[in-house]
C-alpha cells in the first residue's frame, strides 16, 4: 500500500528504485589490557592506521575534486589532530590496545563537542566517520559504507559522511535519503554538486525494509513508499517535463518580462569551474578559498600558489563577474596556524574576518595574490569578507583591500543578523552585499546548520529570514548598490523567484541547480515574483510561506 513520508528535499530530481542500506557502524572494540612492553608497538600501529586513513581521505578528495576535496581534506586533518593522537598514546601507555585507545579518545572528544552546544557539534558525524575508519583498519575489517550492488538503487543511511557522498556513483545510486542532516549539511551540498536527488532529515528512514521500492522527490522532500503505477507515471512525467524545460532554457537569468537576474555559481576551486561553465553560469558568486588553506593546516599557502589557483578561475570567466570570499577560518574550519584551539564556542568567537584582522599578514598576502592574479584580465573581480558584523568591520576590510592595491569592488557578506539590520551603515564602506543564508539562518534561529533535529529552523523559507533578506536588499537599493544571495537558498527555484521579488539582484548556487532556477524564473514576471514574496513574508511558518508563494505563482 502506498504511503507518503516527508523530509527535507535538498537536491532536485526524482529517483525510483529499491532501498539499499548503508553498512552498519564499526563494532566497539573489546576493552582488554596489554603488557607494558607492547605499548610501543601498539602506538606504532595506531599512528600507521591514522596516517593510512588520512591518506585515503586525501586521495578520495583528489578524485572527487572541487568542494568535496576541501571537505575531505578537513576530515584528514581531523584524523591527524595532534591532541587526539596524544590522548591515544596516553591511553595505550596505561594498557589499552590501539583500537580501544582510538575508540575511547574519539569518544571523549565527541562528548566534548556534542555536550558544549557549539557550532562544532555539527561535525560529530564527520568525527564518527574518521573514528570508524581508523578502528576498522586496526581491526582488519572492511569499512562500512556504500553497499555493493550491480543494479541501481536508492541509498538509505542515518547520515552520510562526506567521504561516502563525494564518491557516490550516480549511475548506481539513483538518490539517497538520510535520517539526519539538514539543507546546508555537507551531504546536501555535495548531493547538489553531484546532481543526485536527495532528501534529508527524514525520521524513521532506517526502518524502510531492504528491497522496498520507493520514489524520492528531491524537490518537495516527499518519499512515496511502494508507489502505485499511477504515481510512478505521474512522477516520471513531471520529471520528463522538467528536463525538457531545462533543455529549452538557455542564456542569462531573467524573468519572463526581461528583468535580469544574473545566475552565478558557487565554487570551491578550479576543479568546479567546468561544471559551472557547462551549466551556463554568468560568473562566480561565491569562490570559497578555504580549499587552498586546507592543504596544510600548519601554514598559509604561498602568494605564488594562491595567484596560480585564483588565475585559473578568473580566466574561465572573461567579461564575467567573479566574487571571491577571503579565507573564512574558524568554527568548523579550524587552521592550526590561525584559529585558537581552546575557544569555548568557536561559532561565536574569532572566525572569518575577525581571524584575518588578528592575522593581517595572512589577509594581506591573499589580497595581494588576488590583485596579481587579476592583472591584465577582462574579468570583473569582486572581493568580500565573511562574518561582517558592523560598519567597523566593513571599514577595516575595505582599508586592507586598498592598502594591498586591489583594483576590485569590495563587499561584505551578510551572515550575522546585525549586518542585515544595519546594512545601510555597512554600505557606506563597501560596494555590495552578499547574503550567506546558511549562516544567517543559523545565527538568526540559534539552530546549528548540521543538526537534523533543528532543520525546520534552517529552512530558508522561514519568514523571519525573508525579512532580513528584505532589509538588506532594500538598503542596497537605497544606496544604489547590489545585493546578491550566495547561500543554498538560491538553489531552490521557487525560492529564487521569491528572492527576486524581495529585491535581490543576483543568485549564486551550485552549478547543478542553475538550469532549474533559470527555467523557473523565465516563467514568471517580476510583478508575480514580488506578489509571491509579499505572500511568503505574510506567513507565519516556512511551510505556509512556501505554499503561499506557490499559490500566487500558480494563479490559485
XYZ file of C-alpha atoms in Angstrom:
556
model
C 0.000 0.000 0.000
C 1.371 3.382 -0.995
C 2.329 5.683 1.866
C 3.927 9.125 1.835
C 6.697 10.362 4.108
C 8.178 13.845 4.158
C 11.701 15.012 4.901
C 13.678 17.976 3.607
C 14.338 17.985 -0.130
C 17.896 19.162 -0.747
C 18.724 18.126 -4.327
C 16.345 18.309 -7.296
C 15.119 15.371 -9.300
C 13.128 12.170 -8.921
C 14.566 8.732 -8.146
C 12.566 5.494 -8.179
C 14.225 2.281 -7.062
C 14.773 -0.347 -4.405
C 16.109 0.544 -0.971
C 19.671 -0.399 -0.033
C 21.002 0.457 3.416
C 24.404 1.822 4.316
C 26.657 -0.704 6.108
C 26.374 -0.865 9.880
C 28.728 1.040 12.158
C 32.018 -0.429 13.331
C 31.558 -2.515 16.489
C 33.048 -1.219 19.718
C 36.467 -2.873 20.231
C 36.870 -5.020 23.353
C 38.433 -3.381 26.400
C 41.449 -5.549 27.199
C 44.782 -4.770 28.834
C 48.115 -5.150 27.070
C 51.513 -5.756 28.701
C 53.569 -2.597 29.224
C 56.236 -3.857 26.800
C 53.662 -3.883 23.966
C 52.812 -0.186 24.320
C 55.374 0.996 21.765
C 54.168 -1.498 19.179
C 50.511 -0.525 19.721
C 51.341 3.176 19.472
C 53.068 2.465 16.176
C 50.007 0.559 14.920
C 47.765 3.476 15.856
C 49.973 6.020 14.063
C 50.139 3.892 10.904
C 46.354 3.448 10.863
C 45.799 7.178 11.323
C 48.260 8.021 8.544
C 46.642 5.466 6.215
C 43.140 6.818 6.859
C 44.298 10.421 6.367
C 45.995 9.443 3.105
C 42.844 7.629 1.948
C 40.683 10.668 2.691
C 43.116 12.924 0.808
C 43.091 10.510 -2.147
C 39.289 10.445 -2.191
C 39.340 14.242 -2.139
C 41.714 14.389 -5.084
C 39.430 12.051 -7.046
C 36.295 13.992 -6.184
C 37.791 17.463 -6.666
C 36.091 20.782 -6.003
C 34.170 21.358 -2.804
C 34.275 17.679 -1.905
C 38.052 17.906 -1.848
C 38.005 20.676 0.734
C 35.581 18.730 2.935
C 37.627 15.527 2.804
C 40.898 17.322 3.423
C 39.348 18.822 6.537
C 38.482 15.285 7.663
C 42.077 14.165 7.035
C 43.258 16.995 9.290
C 40.773 15.819 11.920
C 42.273 12.312 11.794
C 45.760 13.676 12.422
C 44.803 16.119 15.177
C 47.865 16.193 17.492
C 45.811 16.492 20.682
C 43.746 13.437 19.763
C 46.873 11.469 18.937
C 48.467 12.485 22.223
C 45.390 11.169 24.022
C 45.602 7.889 22.062
C 49.278 7.477 23.038
C 48.457 8.178 26.689
C 45.686 5.570 26.754
C 47.954 2.956 25.161
C 50.698 3.759 27.677
C 48.363 2.756 30.521
C 47.332 -0.536 28.933
C 44.776 -0.012 26.130
C 45.039 -1.677 22.742
C 45.481 0.659 19.770
C 41.901 0.222 18.574
C 40.413 0.696 22.039
C 42.559 3.765 22.678
C 41.402 5.321 19.388
C 37.772 4.493 20.161
C 37.935 5.997 23.670
C 39.939 9.080 22.679
C 37.475 9.928 19.914
C 34.550 9.239 22.257
C 35.917 11.742 24.776
C 36.362 14.394 22.088
C 32.922 13.601 20.678
C 31.293 14.100 24.065
C 33.110 17.411 24.464
C 31.781 18.707 21.148
C 28.257 17.324 21.448
C 27.812 18.494 25.027
C 29.116 22.026 24.542
C 26.187 23.063 22.368
C 28.548 24.810 20.000
C 28.861 25.116 16.236
C 31.445 22.328 16.122
C 28.827 19.876 17.378
C 27.763 19.762 13.749
C 30.982 17.942 12.937
C 30.210 14.950 15.182
C 29.141 12.838 12.174
C 32.433 13.640 10.437
C 34.351 12.752 13.607
C 32.499 9.432 13.937
C 33.354 8.567 10.359
C 37.067 9.211 10.925
C 36.998 7.086 14.099
C 35.210 4.250 12.324
C 37.739 4.230 9.510
C 40.708 4.087 11.895
C 39.159 1.396 14.116
C 38.143 -0.701 11.093
C 41.688 -0.575 9.767
C 43.127 -1.601 13.155
C 40.631 -4.471 13.496
C 41.292 -5.601 9.938
C 37.612 -5.466 8.951
C 36.030 -3.746 5.916
C 34.971 -0.153 6.433
C 31.173 0.031 6.382
C 29.986 2.187 3.557
C 28.034 2.287 0.326
C 26.676 -1.218 -0.398
C 27.902 -3.307 -3.306
C 25.241 -3.671 -5.986
C 25.165 -4.326 -9.714
C 21.708 -2.779 -10.004
C 20.777 0.874 -9.408
C 19.233 1.602 -6.002
C 18.161 4.309 -3.554
C 20.603 4.581 -0.654
C 19.274 4.898 2.912
C 21.522 5.976 5.789
C 21.348 7.557 9.203
C 23.736 10.131 7.822
C 26.258 10.131 5.016
C 29.851 11.024 5.751
C 31.465 13.353 3.207
C 33.890 10.582 2.177
C 30.937 8.417 1.119
C 28.894 11.171 -0.521
C 31.800 12.544 -2.528
C 32.402 9.298 -4.426
C 28.846 8.102 -4.980
C 28.406 6.644 -8.450
C 25.347 8.410 -9.957
C 24.884 5.508 -12.391
C 24.193 3.170 -9.444
C 22.962 5.453 -6.665
C 19.722 6.868 -8.051
C 19.196 9.038 -4.979
C 19.645 8.969 -1.230
C 17.648 9.523 1.936
C 19.059 10.203 5.412
C 17.551 10.428 8.877
C 19.938 13.167 9.978
C 21.366 16.235 8.291
C 19.854 19.480 7.115
C 19.542 21.567 3.957
C 23.037 23.014 4.413
C 24.850 19.891 5.644
C 27.896 18.628 3.770
C 25.887 15.732 2.346
C 23.231 18.087 0.971
C 25.767 20.403 -0.635
C 27.688 17.522 -2.201
C 24.451 15.873 -3.419
C 23.573 19.034 -5.319
C 27.060 19.120 -6.803
C 26.638 15.504 -7.980
C 23.145 16.103 -9.295
C 21.748 13.197 -7.234
C 18.180 13.602 -5.882
C 18.321 13.655 -2.093
C 16.081 14.019 0.952
C 17.475 14.513 4.459
C 16.070 14.782 7.996
C 13.508 12.019 7.407
C 12.611 10.419 10.772
C 12.395 6.644 10.561
C 14.194 6.358 7.226
C 16.241 3.482 8.646
C 13.057 1.466 9.181
C 12.408 1.168 5.435
C 12.976 -2.508 4.622
C 15.783 -3.566 2.318
C 14.436 -4.036 -1.211
C 11.362 -1.842 -0.697
C 10.579 0.239 -3.781
C 10.398 3.951 -3.040
C 10.156 7.137 -5.075
C 12.218 10.096 -3.894
C 11.264 13.650 -4.893
C 14.311 15.754 -4.066
C 12.444 18.974 -4.793
C 9.498 18.530 -2.403
C 11.144 16.232 0.147
C 8.414 13.611 -0.358
C 9.109 9.872 -0.198
C 6.484 7.555 -1.695
C 6.761 4.032 -0.280
C 5.615 1.276 -2.667
C 4.293 3.864 -5.139
C 1.434 2.829 -7.403
C 1.936 2.559 -11.148
C -0.105 5.758 -11.456
C 2.147 7.640 -9.007
C 5.291 6.392 -10.777
C 3.919 7.551 -14.113
C 2.956 10.917 -12.630
C 6.429 11.472 -11.175
C 8.173 10.309 -14.345
C 6.003 12.603 -16.475
C 6.779 15.551 -14.214
C 10.500 14.720 -14.313
C 10.436 14.491 -18.124
C 8.627 17.827 -18.390
C 11.174 19.395 -16.057
C 14.038 18.008 -18.135
C 12.508 19.374 -21.337
C 12.063 22.792 -19.742
C 15.686 22.767 -18.645
C 16.896 21.955 -22.150
C 14.780 24.741 -23.628
C 16.006 27.352 -21.157
C 19.325 28.944 -22.071
C 21.075 32.283 -21.788
C 21.275 34.791 -18.929
C 18.910 34.590 -15.992
C 15.821 36.772 -16.329
C 12.129 36.900 -15.546
C 9.621 36.473 -18.389
C 9.313 40.254 -18.767
C 13.071 40.744 -19.113
C 14.134 41.698 -15.581
C 17.733 40.469 -15.429
C 18.819 38.260 -12.523
C 22.406 37.071 -13.104
C 22.796 33.390 -12.213
C 26.226 32.665 -10.769
C 27.976 29.571 -9.450
C 29.292 28.684 -6.001
C 32.680 27.001 -6.361
C 35.382 25.639 -4.088
C 38.259 25.897 -6.538
C 39.405 25.398 -10.146
C 38.014 21.837 -10.252
C 34.458 23.194 -10.004
C 34.837 25.567 -12.972
C 33.988 23.161 -15.851
C 30.595 22.253 -14.364
C 29.814 25.939 -13.787
C 30.693 26.840 -17.382
C 28.668 23.905 -18.740
C 25.632 24.975 -16.690
C 25.802 28.438 -18.248
C 26.868 30.302 -15.108
C 27.289 34.012 -15.792
C 30.198 34.102 -13.385
C 31.051 33.087 -9.834
C 29.019 34.444 -6.945
C 30.968 32.659 -4.226
C 34.530 31.433 -4.622
C 35.308 29.711 -1.338
C 39.083 29.992 -0.947
C 39.394 27.687 2.082
C 40.416 24.721 -0.076
C 43.846 26.271 -0.636
C 44.443 26.708 3.072
C 43.279 23.201 3.995
C 46.192 21.646 2.088
C 48.434 22.420 5.049
C 46.931 23.384 8.395
C 50.354 24.433 9.723
C 50.949 27.398 7.446
C 49.254 29.584 4.863
C 49.839 28.812 1.174
C 52.446 30.968 -0.550
C 51.444 34.008 -2.549
C 52.602 32.245 -5.725
C 50.403 29.211 -5.089
C 47.398 31.440 -4.447
C 47.999 33.503 -7.593
C 48.055 30.343 -9.716
C 44.776 28.992 -8.306
C 42.930 32.312 -8.467
C 44.035 32.988 -12.035
C 42.703 29.617 -13.221
C 39.241 30.606 -12.022
C 39.402 34.205 -13.246
C 40.500 33.150 -16.739
C 37.463 30.882 -17.069
C 35.042 33.844 -16.977
C 36.282 36.530 -19.362
C 33.987 39.554 -19.132
C 32.179 37.733 -16.317
C 31.833 38.526 -12.635
C 33.862 36.568 -10.082
C 33.160 37.175 -6.387
C 35.903 35.860 -4.128
C 35.347 35.335 -0.418
C 38.569 35.754 1.516
C 39.508 32.999 3.932
C 36.703 32.037 6.311
C 38.667 30.192 9.002
C 37.394 29.192 12.420
C 34.373 27.302 13.778
C 34.042 24.188 11.579
C 37.144 25.137 9.536
C 39.933 25.390 12.123
C 43.505 26.009 10.989
C 46.350 25.327 13.385
C 48.293 28.460 12.451
C 45.290 30.774 12.723
C 42.485 29.654 14.996
C 42.721 29.150 18.767
C 42.150 25.581 19.919
C 40.623 26.457 23.276
C 37.658 28.676 22.326
C 34.571 27.591 24.301
C 32.264 28.422 21.357
C 34.117 28.980 18.066
C 30.964 29.895 16.126
C 30.579 32.952 18.350
C 34.278 33.671 18.711
C 37.150 34.574 16.425
C 36.180 33.348 12.949
C 36.003 34.771 9.442
C 37.051 38.401 9.149
C 37.853 38.537 12.868
C 40.510 35.886 12.363
C 42.016 37.735 9.402
C 42.121 41.060 11.226
C 44.022 39.287 14.006
C 46.464 37.986 11.355
C 46.828 40.906 8.917
C 49.774 39.272 7.138
C 47.554 36.364 6.009
C 44.885 38.773 4.741
C 47.471 40.991 3.041
C 49.027 38.028 1.216
C 45.651 36.825 -0.021
C 44.585 40.269 -1.237
C 47.935 40.836 -2.934
C 47.659 37.444 -4.651
C 44.179 38.329 -5.912
C 45.473 41.648 -7.238
C 48.273 39.912 -9.149
C 46.015 37.118 -10.414
C 43.577 39.602 -11.966
C 46.216 41.736 -13.711
C 45.549 42.035 -17.427
C 42.318 40.012 -17.330
C 38.968 41.433 -18.536
C 37.166 39.937 -15.554
C 35.025 41.836 -13.063
C 36.675 40.862 -9.796
C 34.831 41.451 -6.537
C 36.220 40.510 -3.128
C 34.139 40.102 0.016
C 34.721 39.499 3.695
C 32.935 36.764 5.684
C 31.209 37.328 9.015
C 30.958 41.125 8.882
C 29.105 42.358 11.967
C 29.071 46.149 11.569
C 30.477 49.218 9.820
C 33.741 48.984 11.772
C 34.353 45.514 10.322
C 33.461 46.693 6.823
C 35.816 49.676 7.020
C 38.698 47.538 8.283
C 38.273 45.187 5.332
C 37.938 47.955 2.742
C 41.058 49.657 4.143
C 43.002 46.389 3.883
C 41.910 45.975 0.246
C 43.056 49.477 -0.639
C 46.367 49.040 1.151
C 47.007 45.870 -0.876
C 46.412 47.806 -4.093
C 43.434 45.672 -5.077
C 41.592 47.021 -8.119
C 38.244 45.417 -7.420
C 34.911 46.024 -5.745
C 34.942 45.362 -2.003
C 31.911 43.757 -0.388
C 30.556 42.296 2.818
C 28.752 39.050 3.487
C 25.539 39.315 5.464
C 25.613 36.250 7.711
C 25.017 37.906 11.084
C 21.612 39.493 11.813
C 23.293 42.740 12.909
C 24.660 43.171 9.373
C 21.171 42.921 7.888
C 19.714 45.284 10.474
C 22.437 47.872 9.808
C 23.014 47.193 6.133
C 22.875 50.860 5.047
C 25.591 51.695 7.565
C 27.813 48.899 6.249
C 27.215 50.049 2.658
C 28.898 53.350 3.476
C 32.176 51.398 3.454
C 31.662 48.687 0.810
C 30.157 48.456 -2.659
C 27.981 45.367 -2.448
C 26.368 42.856 -0.115
C 26.131 39.078 -0.465
C 23.705 37.155 1.709
C 25.052 33.895 3.119
C 21.666 32.447 4.006
C 23.118 29.266 5.555
C 24.896 31.058 8.396
C 22.320 33.850 8.535
C 19.662 31.244 9.357
C 21.944 29.589 11.901
C 22.570 32.812 13.797
C 19.007 34.120 13.455
C 17.409 30.994 14.912
C 20.250 29.702 17.127
C 19.999 26.477 15.093
C 23.156 24.585 14.155
C 23.144 24.020 10.410
C 24.409 20.425 10.785
C 21.859 19.184 13.322
C 18.843 17.436 11.816
C 16.729 17.970 14.932
C 16.574 21.717 14.253
C 16.343 21.517 10.466
C 12.960 23.266 10.385
C 14.718 26.392 11.677
C 17.344 26.057 8.962
C 14.626 26.182 6.304
C 15.369 29.263 4.156
C 11.614 29.783 3.739
C 11.363 30.936 7.356
C 9.590 34.335 7.185
C 11.995 35.901 9.695
C 14.886 35.069 7.381
C 12.991 36.563 4.428
C 12.543 39.739 6.497
C 16.324 40.024 6.945
C 16.853 39.452 3.217
C 14.372 42.255 2.528
C 16.159 44.667 4.874
C 19.466 44.013 3.119
C 18.053 44.277 -0.405
C 16.170 47.491 0.360
C 19.274 49.032 1.919
C 21.338 48.183 -1.161
C 18.692 49.624 -3.490
C 18.572 52.841 -1.454
C 22.357 53.169 -1.776
C 22.371 52.285 -5.479
C 24.380 49.125 -4.836
C 23.889 45.397 -5.377
C 22.756 42.674 -3.009
C 23.094 39.028 -4.064
C 22.372 35.705 -2.393
C 25.109 33.071 -2.340
C 23.657 30.718 0.267
C 21.929 27.463 -0.566
C 18.559 29.273 -0.597
C 19.321 30.410 -4.145
C 19.289 26.795 -5.390
C 15.540 26.400 -4.721
C 13.827 27.504 -7.977
C 10.620 28.646 -6.275
C 12.528 30.491 -3.564
C 14.737 32.056 -6.249
C 11.591 33.732 -7.607
C 10.703 34.975 -4.119
C 14.232 36.298 -3.535
C 13.988 38.145 -6.848
C 10.706 39.619 -5.668
C 12.360 40.743 -2.432
C 14.827 42.822 -4.458
C 17.876 40.527 -4.589
C 19.981 41.441 -7.638
C 21.833 38.153 -8.323
C 21.636 34.500 -7.302
C 24.577 32.140 -6.792
C 24.303 28.382 -6.289
C 25.836 25.000 -7.034
C 26.216 24.544 -10.795
C 23.699 21.682 -10.958
C 20.897 23.991 -9.757
C 21.423 26.770 -12.319
C 19.304 25.233 -15.133
C 16.384 24.638 -12.726
C 16.455 28.201 -11.445
C 16.871 29.692 -14.938
C 13.882 27.757 -16.293
C 11.648 28.650 -13.350
C 12.489 32.363 -13.332
C 11.732 32.566 -17.043
C 8.112 31.504 -16.381
C 7.144 34.498 -14.246
C 7.141 38.298 -14.424
C 8.876 40.473 -11.864
C 5.451 41.597 -10.591
C 4.450 37.962 -9.991
C 7.701 37.382 -8.092
C 7.015 40.463 -5.969
C 3.496 39.278 -5.128
C 4.838 35.821 -4.238
C 7.470 37.434 -1.996
C 4.868 39.523 -0.185
C 2.689 36.445 0.360
C 5.637 34.454 1.743
C 6.582 37.217 4.189
C 2.988 37.452 5.414
C 3.054 33.803 6.503
C 3.973 32.562 9.980
C 5.836 29.352 9.144
C 8.220 28.159 6.463
C 5.653 25.663 5.119
C 2.977 28.343 4.936
C 5.410 30.718 3.215
C 6.245 28.177 0.516
C 2.578 27.294 -0.003
C 1.601 30.956 -0.227
C 4.279 31.723 -2.801
C 3.347 28.638 -4.809
C -0.318 29.646 -4.792
C 0.496 33.099 -6.145
C 2.763 31.823 -8.902
C 0.356 29.083 -9.955
C -2.501 31.569 -10.144
C -4.601 29.960 -7.411
